[in-house]
Short mmCIF file of C-alpha atoms in Angstrom, two decimals:
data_model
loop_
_atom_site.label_atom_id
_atom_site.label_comp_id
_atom_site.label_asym_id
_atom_site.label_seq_id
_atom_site.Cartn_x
_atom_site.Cartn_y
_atom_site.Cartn_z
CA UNK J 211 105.21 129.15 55.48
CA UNK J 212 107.90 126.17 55.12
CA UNK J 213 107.53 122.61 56.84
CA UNK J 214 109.80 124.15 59.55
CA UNK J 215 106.47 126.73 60.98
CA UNK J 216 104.60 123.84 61.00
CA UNK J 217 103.11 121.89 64.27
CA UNK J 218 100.94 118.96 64.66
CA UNK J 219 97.55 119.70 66.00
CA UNK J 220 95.18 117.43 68.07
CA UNK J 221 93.70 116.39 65.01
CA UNK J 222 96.61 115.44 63.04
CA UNK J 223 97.76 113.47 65.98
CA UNK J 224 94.68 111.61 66.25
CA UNK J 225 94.95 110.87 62.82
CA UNK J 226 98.25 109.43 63.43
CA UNK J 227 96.62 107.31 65.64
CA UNK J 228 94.54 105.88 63.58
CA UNK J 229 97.72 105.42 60.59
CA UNK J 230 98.91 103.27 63.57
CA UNK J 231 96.27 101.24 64.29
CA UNK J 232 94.96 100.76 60.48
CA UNK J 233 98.62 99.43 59.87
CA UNK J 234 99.07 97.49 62.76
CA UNK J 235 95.42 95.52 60.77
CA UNK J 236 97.29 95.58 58.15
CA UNK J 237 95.25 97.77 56.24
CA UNK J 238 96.83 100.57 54.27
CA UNK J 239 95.07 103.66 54.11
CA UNK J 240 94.67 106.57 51.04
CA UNK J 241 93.67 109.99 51.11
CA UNK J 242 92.36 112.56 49.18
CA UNK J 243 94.36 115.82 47.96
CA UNK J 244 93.19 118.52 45.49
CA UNK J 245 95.93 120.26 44.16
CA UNK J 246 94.12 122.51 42.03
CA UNK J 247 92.28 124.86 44.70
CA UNK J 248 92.35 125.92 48.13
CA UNK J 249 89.16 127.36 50.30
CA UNK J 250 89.38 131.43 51.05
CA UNK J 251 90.37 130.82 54.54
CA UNK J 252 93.76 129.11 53.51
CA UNK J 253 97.09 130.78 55.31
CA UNK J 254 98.27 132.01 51.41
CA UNK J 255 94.97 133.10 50.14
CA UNK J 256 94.22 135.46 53.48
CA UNK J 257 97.53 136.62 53.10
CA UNK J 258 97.25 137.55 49.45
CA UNK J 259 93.41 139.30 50.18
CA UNK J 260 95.14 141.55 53.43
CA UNK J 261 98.77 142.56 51.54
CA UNK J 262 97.47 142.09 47.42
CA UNK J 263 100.08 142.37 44.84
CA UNK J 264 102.55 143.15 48.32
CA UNK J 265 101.74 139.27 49.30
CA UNK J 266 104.37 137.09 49.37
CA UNK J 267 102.06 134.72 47.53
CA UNK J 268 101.22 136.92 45.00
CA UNK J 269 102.17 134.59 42.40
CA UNK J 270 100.39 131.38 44.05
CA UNK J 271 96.73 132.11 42.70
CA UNK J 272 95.70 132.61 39.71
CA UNK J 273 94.75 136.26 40.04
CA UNK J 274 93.07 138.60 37.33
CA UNK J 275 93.55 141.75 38.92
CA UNK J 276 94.69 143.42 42.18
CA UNK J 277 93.33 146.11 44.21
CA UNK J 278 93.42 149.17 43.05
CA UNK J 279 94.48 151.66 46.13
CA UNK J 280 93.81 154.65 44.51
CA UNK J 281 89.91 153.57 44.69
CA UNK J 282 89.64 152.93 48.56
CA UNK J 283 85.49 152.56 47.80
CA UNK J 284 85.78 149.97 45.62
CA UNK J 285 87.52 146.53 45.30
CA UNK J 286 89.29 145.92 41.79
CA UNK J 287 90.25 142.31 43.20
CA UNK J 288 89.27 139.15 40.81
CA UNK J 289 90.51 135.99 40.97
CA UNK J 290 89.87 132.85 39.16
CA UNK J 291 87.84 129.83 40.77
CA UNK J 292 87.28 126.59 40.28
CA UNK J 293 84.68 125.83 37.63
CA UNK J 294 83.86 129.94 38.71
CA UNK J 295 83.25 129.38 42.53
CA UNK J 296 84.73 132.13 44.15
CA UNK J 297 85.09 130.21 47.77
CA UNK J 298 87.79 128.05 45.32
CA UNK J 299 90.75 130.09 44.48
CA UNK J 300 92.77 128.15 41.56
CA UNK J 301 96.47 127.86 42.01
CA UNK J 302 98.37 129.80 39.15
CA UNK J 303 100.18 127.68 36.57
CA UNK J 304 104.06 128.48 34.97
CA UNK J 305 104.24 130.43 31.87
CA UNK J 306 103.54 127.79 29.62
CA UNK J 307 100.97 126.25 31.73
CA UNK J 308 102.97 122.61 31.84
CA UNK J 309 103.40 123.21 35.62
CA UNK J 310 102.26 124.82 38.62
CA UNK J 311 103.77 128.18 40.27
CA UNK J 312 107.20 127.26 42.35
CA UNK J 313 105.43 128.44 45.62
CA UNK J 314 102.14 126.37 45.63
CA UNK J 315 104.77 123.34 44.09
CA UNK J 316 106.91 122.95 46.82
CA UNK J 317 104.58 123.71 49.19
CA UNK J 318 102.30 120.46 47.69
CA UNK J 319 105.45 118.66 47.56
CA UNK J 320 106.54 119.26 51.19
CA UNK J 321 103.20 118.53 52.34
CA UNK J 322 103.11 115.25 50.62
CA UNK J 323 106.00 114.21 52.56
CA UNK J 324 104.93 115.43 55.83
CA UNK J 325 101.47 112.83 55.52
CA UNK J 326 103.70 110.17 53.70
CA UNK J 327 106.81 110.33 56.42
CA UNK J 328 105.65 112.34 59.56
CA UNK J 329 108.40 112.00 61.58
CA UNK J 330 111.01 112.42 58.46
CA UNK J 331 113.42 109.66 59.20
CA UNK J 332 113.32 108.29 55.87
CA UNK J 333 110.59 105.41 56.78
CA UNK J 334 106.95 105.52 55.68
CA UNK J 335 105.50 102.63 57.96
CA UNK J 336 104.14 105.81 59.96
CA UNK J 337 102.56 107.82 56.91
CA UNK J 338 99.77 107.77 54.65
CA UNK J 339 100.11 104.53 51.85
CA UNK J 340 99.06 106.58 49.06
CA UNK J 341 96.53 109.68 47.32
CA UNK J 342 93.50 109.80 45.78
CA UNK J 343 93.38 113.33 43.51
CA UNK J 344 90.41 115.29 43.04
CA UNK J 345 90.37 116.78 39.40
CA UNK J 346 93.82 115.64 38.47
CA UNK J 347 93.13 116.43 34.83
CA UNK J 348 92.71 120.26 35.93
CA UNK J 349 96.53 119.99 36.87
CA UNK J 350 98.80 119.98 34.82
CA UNK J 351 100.98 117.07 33.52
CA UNK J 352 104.29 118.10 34.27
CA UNK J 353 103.58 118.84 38.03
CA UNK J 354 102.00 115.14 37.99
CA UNK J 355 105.30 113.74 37.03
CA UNK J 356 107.34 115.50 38.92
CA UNK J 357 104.92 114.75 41.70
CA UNK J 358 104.77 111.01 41.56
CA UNK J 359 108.36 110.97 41.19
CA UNK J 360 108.53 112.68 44.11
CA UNK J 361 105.93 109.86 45.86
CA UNK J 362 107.66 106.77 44.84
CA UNK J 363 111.07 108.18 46.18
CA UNK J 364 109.18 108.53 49.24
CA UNK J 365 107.32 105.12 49.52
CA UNK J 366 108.23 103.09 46.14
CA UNK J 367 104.95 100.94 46.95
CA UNK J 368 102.89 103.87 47.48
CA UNK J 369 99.35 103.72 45.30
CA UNK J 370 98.53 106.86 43.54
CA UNK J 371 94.83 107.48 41.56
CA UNK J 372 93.18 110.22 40.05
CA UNK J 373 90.07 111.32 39.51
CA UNK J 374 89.74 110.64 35.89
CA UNK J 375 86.22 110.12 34.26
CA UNK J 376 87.13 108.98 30.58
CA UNK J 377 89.32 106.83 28.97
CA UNK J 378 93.00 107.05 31.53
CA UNK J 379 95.04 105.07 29.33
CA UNK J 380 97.39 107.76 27.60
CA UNK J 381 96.94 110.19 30.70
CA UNK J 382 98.46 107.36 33.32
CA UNK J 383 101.13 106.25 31.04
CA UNK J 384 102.24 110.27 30.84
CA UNK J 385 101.51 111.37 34.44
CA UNK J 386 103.00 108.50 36.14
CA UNK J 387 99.94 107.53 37.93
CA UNK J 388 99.54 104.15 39.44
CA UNK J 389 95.96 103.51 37.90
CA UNK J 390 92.59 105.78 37.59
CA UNK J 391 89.02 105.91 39.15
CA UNK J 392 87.81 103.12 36.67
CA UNK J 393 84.55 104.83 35.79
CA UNK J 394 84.88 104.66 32.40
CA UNK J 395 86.26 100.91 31.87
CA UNK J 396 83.81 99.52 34.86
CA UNK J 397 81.19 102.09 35.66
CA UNK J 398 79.89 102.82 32.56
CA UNK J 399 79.23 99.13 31.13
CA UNK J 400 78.20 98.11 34.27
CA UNK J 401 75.39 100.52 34.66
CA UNK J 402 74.48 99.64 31.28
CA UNK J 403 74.32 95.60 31.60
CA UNK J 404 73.81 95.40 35.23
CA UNK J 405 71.81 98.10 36.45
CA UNK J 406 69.65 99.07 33.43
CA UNK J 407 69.78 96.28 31.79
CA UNK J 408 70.21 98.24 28.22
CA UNK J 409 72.72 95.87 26.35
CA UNK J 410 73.57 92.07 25.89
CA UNK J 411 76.32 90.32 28.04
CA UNK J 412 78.11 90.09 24.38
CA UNK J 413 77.89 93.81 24.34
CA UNK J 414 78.86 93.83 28.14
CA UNK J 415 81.72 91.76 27.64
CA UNK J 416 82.97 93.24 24.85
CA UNK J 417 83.28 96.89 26.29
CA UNK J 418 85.13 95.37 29.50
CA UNK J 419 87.54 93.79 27.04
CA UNK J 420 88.07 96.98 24.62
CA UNK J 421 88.57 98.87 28.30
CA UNK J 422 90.58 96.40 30.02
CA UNK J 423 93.27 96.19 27.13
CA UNK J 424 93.71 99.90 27.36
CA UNK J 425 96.01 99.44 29.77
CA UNK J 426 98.77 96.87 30.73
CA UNK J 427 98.64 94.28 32.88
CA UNK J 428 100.33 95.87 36.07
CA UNK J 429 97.75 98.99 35.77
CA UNK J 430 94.64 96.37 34.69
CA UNK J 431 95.05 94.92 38.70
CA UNK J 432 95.33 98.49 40.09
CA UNK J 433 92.52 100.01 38.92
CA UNK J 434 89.74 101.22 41.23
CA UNK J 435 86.74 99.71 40.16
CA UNK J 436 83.89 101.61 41.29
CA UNK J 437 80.02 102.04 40.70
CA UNK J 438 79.26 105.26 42.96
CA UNK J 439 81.08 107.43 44.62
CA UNK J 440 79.99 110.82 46.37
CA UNK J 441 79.75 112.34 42.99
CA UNK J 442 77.13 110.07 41.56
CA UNK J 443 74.23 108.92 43.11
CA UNK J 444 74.52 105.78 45.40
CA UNK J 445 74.26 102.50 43.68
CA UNK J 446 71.33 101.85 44.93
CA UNK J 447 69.52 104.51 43.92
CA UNK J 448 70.87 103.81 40.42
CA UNK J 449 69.00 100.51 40.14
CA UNK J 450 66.02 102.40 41.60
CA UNK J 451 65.97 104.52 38.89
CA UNK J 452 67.48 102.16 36.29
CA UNK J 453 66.08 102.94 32.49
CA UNK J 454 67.20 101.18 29.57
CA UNK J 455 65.91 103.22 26.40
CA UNK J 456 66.26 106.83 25.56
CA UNK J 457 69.80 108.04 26.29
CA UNK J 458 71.30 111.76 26.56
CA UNK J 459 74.56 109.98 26.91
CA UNK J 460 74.76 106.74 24.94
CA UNK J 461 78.46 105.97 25.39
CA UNK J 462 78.16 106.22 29.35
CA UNK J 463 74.28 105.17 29.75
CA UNK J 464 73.83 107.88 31.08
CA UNK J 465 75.83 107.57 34.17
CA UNK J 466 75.91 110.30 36.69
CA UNK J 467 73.78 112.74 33.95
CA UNK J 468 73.38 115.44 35.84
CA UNK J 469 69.97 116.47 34.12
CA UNK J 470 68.97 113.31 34.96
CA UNK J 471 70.04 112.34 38.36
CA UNK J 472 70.08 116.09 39.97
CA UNK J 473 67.08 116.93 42.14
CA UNK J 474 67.68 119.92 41.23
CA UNK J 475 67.17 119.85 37.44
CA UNK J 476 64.69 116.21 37.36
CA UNK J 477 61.79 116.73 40.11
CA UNK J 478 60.91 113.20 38.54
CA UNK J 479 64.09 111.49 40.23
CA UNK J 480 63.25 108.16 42.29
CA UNK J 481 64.17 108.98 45.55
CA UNK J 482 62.49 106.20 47.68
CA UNK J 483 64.50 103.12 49.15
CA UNK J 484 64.74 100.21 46.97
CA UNK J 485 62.41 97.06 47.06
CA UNK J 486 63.86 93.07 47.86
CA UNK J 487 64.16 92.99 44.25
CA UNK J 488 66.09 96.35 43.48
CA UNK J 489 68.18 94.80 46.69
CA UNK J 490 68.97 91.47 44.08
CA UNK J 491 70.21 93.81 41.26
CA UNK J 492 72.45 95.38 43.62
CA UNK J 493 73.78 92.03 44.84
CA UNK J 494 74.50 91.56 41.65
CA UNK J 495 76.60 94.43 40.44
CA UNK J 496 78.60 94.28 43.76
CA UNK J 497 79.43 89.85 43.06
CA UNK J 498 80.50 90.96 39.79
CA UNK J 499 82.62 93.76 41.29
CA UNK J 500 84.03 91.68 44.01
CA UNK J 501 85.08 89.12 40.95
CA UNK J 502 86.59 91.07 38.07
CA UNK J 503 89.82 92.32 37.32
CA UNK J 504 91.17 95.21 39.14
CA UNK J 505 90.52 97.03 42.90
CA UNK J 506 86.62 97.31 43.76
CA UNK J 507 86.17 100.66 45.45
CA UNK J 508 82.72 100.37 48.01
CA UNK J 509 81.54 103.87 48.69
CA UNK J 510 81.29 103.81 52.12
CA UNK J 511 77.76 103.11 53.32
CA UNK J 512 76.26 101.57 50.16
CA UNK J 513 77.31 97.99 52.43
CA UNK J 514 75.00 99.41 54.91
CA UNK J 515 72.08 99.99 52.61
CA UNK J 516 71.78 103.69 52.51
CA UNK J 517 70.52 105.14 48.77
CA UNK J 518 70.49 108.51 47.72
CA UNK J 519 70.68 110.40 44.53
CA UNK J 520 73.42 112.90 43.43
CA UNK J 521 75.12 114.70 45.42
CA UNK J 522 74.16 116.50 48.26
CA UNK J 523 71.38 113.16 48.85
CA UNK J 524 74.49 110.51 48.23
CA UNK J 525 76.46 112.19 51.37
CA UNK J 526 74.06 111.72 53.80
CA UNK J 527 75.38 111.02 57.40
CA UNK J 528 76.52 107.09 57.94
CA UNK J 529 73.79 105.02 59.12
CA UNK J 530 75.60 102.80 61.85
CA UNK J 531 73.90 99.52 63.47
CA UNK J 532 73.64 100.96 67.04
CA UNK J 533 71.37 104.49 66.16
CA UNK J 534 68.15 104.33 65.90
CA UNK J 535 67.06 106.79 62.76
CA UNK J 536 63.75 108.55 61.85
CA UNK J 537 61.52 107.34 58.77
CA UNK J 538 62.44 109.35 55.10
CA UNK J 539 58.84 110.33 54.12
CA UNK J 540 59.84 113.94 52.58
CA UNK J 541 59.88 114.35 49.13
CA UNK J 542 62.18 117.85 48.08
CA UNK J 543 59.36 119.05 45.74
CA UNK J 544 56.22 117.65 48.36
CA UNK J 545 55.45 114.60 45.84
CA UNK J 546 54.12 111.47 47.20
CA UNK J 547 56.60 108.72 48.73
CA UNK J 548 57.05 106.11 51.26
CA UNK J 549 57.36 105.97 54.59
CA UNK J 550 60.90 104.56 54.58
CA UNK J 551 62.58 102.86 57.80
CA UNK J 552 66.57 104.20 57.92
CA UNK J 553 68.36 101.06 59.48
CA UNK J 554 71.89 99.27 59.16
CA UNK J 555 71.24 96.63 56.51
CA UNK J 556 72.27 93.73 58.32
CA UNK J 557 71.63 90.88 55.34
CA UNK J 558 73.30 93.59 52.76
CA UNK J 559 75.88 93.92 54.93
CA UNK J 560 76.74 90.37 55.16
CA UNK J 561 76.34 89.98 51.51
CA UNK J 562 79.51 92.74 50.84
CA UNK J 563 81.31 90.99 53.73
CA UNK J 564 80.78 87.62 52.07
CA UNK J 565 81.95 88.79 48.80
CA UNK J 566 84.65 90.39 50.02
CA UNK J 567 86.05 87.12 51.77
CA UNK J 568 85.42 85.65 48.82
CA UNK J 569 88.10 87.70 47.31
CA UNK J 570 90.41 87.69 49.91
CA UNK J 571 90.46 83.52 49.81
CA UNK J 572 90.93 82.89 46.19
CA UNK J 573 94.39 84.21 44.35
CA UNK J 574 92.33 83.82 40.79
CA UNK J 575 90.07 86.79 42.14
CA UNK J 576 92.93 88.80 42.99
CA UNK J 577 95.53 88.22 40.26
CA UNK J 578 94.00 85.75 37.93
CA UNK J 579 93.32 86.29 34.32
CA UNK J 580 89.84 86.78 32.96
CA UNK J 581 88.31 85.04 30.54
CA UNK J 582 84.41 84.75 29.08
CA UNK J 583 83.61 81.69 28.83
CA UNK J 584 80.03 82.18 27.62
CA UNK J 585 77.40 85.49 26.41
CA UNK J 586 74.40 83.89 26.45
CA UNK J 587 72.40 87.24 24.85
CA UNK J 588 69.00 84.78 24.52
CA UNK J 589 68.67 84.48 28.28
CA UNK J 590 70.99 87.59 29.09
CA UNK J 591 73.45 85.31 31.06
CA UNK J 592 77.20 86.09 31.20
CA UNK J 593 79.80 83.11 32.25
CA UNK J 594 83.04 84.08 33.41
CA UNK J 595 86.22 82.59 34.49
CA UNK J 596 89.17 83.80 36.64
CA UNK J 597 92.09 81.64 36.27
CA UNK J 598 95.36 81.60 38.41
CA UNK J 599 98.30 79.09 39.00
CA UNK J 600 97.23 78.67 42.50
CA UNK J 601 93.11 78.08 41.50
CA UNK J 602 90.37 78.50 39.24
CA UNK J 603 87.15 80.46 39.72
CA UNK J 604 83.60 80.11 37.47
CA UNK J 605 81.08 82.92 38.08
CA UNK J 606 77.41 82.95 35.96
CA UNK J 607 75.32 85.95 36.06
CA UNK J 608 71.94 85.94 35.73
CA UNK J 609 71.02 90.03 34.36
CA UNK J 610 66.99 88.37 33.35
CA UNK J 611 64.06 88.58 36.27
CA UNK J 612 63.15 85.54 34.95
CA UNK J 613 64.77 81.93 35.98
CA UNK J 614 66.60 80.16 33.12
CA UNK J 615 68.19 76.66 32.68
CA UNK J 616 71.59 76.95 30.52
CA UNK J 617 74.33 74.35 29.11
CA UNK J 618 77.71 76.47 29.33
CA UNK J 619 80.60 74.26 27.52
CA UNK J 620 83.88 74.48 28.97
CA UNK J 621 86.92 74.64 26.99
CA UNK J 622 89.56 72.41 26.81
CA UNK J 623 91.11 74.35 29.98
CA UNK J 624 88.87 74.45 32.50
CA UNK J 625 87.08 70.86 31.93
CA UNK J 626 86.96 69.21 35.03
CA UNK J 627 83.99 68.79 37.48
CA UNK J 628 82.74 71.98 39.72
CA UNK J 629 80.37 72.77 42.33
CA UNK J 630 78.62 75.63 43.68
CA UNK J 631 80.95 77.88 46.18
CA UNK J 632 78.05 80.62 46.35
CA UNK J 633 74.80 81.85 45.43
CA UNK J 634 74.02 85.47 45.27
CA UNK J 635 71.47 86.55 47.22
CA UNK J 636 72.50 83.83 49.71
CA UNK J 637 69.05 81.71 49.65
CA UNK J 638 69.14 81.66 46.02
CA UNK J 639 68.02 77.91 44.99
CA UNK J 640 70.73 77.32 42.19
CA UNK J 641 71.41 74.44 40.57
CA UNK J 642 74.38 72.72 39.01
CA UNK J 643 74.94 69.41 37.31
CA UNK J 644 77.76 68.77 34.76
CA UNK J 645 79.85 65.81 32.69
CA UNK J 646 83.35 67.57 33.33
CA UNK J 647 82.59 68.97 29.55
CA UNK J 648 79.62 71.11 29.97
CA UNK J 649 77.50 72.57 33.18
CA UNK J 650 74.14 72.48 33.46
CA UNK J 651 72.94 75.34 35.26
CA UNK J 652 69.07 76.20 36.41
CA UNK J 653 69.91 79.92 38.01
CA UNK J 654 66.50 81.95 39.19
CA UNK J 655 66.28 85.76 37.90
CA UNK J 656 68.92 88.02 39.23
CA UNK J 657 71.52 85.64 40.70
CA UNK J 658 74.68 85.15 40.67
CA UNK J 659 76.79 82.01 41.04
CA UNK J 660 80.13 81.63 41.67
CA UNK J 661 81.78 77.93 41.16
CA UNK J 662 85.37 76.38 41.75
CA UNK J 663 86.92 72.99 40.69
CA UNK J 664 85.23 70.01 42.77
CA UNK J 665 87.48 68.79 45.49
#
């Protein structure tokens, strides 16, 4: 079944629709394919259960062995799935595993151009701006290259990112990727300074710069920086359960543990809403996401306020400002819990929009260099500074609970007098003198502030 059997359906078109209207916002919009599987009910896979080693796409699955016809009581059919779930038939590799089978190949390819050029006159303005891939590293590398080859000679400006949990470095240089999921170089420190609150800001620094020059600087800006996603619990519902001794996993804090953060294996697991104070935390992690180097990712309702722990609880439906929604009082294993009200987070909400302006206004937040000014591990306070042609930007964190008053000296570079742009949470009651040499900050327990050049 080639690109010339295939018709748009109402969906698709709506879709289109949307591709038109997202554009014309000028907002460019990525989505997801997983090139390792399909479901049972895809065209190839029914075809190949009906007509068996007789299919035309015999060869597209990864099959272990065929019906045997002689034995009309029994079925001899096995195939493999992904991570052994049977609804998930694999795709078969080449011979030497370094690519996938010719049929599911150009069939990926083809369909790549169909969402990246639907009308197929050669311009993309009308197609999808780029891919997200779901288990990329379960692919393998040669159909990657010969994939993104086949992307940027569709749409040369096209943004391609895989799933990628670990260090990316190596595996983007050889794929051809245009940067990764950045759970490893953003995640994983983050939960550990931010959310838990398990190492210094030296520490915390010192991991984002070991991570950060893994890769060049073209890839550094590219990179989705993320703190959930709908394979980890919701942010959150990280801080709500945020533990700073004691680790399975010391080199990711534990991040997304699944014997930890699965219902199903920790009856223990926090699942209540956060408090104003858990709320502060989380203000937190998403100022210092909104300011670092690279892409921040927002998984879609964490602006809105919704927790949740691992998946299935971090996909439940969007809460929207104009539903009403019943209390969450049920607890999966009957333990005690609040009453909690399910509402659009209105404050939140204007807290990520906020931050995200932020970004938008200053080219130092975008494409600036990064620089730590100060790791003050005595008070857990981090100083920061983005620096760009065009301006300069000065962010403190304050990781304690508790307020502090701290002298941060400036270097040579960015002496000059400053004052306060924003204070995170908003009614924060920060504080900033200075000589042009040194600021004098008082900042109350978990708060943010974010500073530019006096003018």
């Amino acid at each position: 079944m080639g690109p010339s059997t295939w018709h748009t359906t109402a969906a698709d078109s709506l879709f289109f629709v949307l591709l038109e209207k997202a554009h014309a916002r000028d907002l460019r919009v990525i989505i997801d394919g997983v090139f390792n599987h399909t479901g049972r009910d895809f065209f190839a896979f029914e075809d190949l259960v009906e007509n068996q080693a007789e299919s035309r796409y015999a060869d597209w699955y990864a099959v272990n062995s065929f019906d045997d016809p002689a034995t009309p009581d029994t079925s001899e059919f096995d195939y493999t799935g992904w991570w052994g779930v049977k609804s998930l038939p694999e795709f078969a590799t080449n011979e030497a595993s370094t690519n996938l089978q010719a049929g599911p190949k150009q069939y990926i390819l083809d369909a790549t151009k169909k969402w990246m050029d639907p009308d197929g006159d050669g311009d993309p303005s009308d197609g999808v701006d780029g891919w997200r891939l779901d288990v990329a590293e379960e692919v393998p590398v040669g159909f990657w290259q010969e994939w993104n080859a086949h992307v940027r000679e569709i749409n040369p400006e096209a943004y391609t990112v895989p799933e990628v949990w670990e260090d990316a470095s190596g595996y983007l240089e050889e794929t051809g990727f245009s940067a990764t999921m950045n759970y490893h170089g953003f995640a994983f420190p983050l939960k550990g300074f931010l959310v838990d609150h398990a190492i210094e800001p030296s520490r915390f620094a010192e991991l984002l710069r070991e991570r950060r020059a893994a890769h060049p600087p073209r890839v550094r800006r590219g990179l989705q920086n993320l703190i959930g996603s709908h394979d980890t619990p919701r942010l959150a519902t990280m801080v709500v359960n945020r533990a700073d001794t004691g680790y399975a996993q010391p080199e990711r804090f534990d991040y997304d543990n699944g014997a930890i953060v699965d219902l199903r294996k920790n009856p223990d697991y926090k699942v209540r809403a956060p408090t104003a104070e858990e709320r502060r935390l989380q203000r937190l992690a998403v100022l210092f996401q909104m300011t670092y180097v690279g892409a921040p990712m927002v998984y879609h309702g964490d602006e809105a306020g919704m927790w949740g722990a691992d998946d299935p609880d971090d996909r439940k439906p969007m809460v929207w400002p104009d539903k009403d929604y019943d209390v969450e009082d049920d607890h999966p294993y009957g333990h005690d819990r609040p009453a909690d009200p399910v509402a659009f987070n209105e404050n939140l909400f204007a807290t990520y929009r906020d931050l995200i302006s932020l970004r938008r206004e200053h080219e130092a937040l975008r494409r600036g260099s990064f620089g730590v000014v100060q790791a003050d591990d005595a008070r857990d306070m981090l100083t920061y500074a983005r620096t760009h042609p065009a301006d300069t930007v000065l962010v403190t964190l304050n990781r304690s609970d508790a307020a502090h008053s701290v002298r941060v000296s400036l270097p040579d570079s960015l002496r000059r007098p400053y004052e306060i742009l924003r204070n995170v949470p908003k009614n924060a009651a920060a504080r900033l003198q200075q000589n042009g040499t040194v600021l004098l900050l008082e900042v109350p327990g978990h708060t943010g502030v974010v500073m530019r050049p006096d003018r």
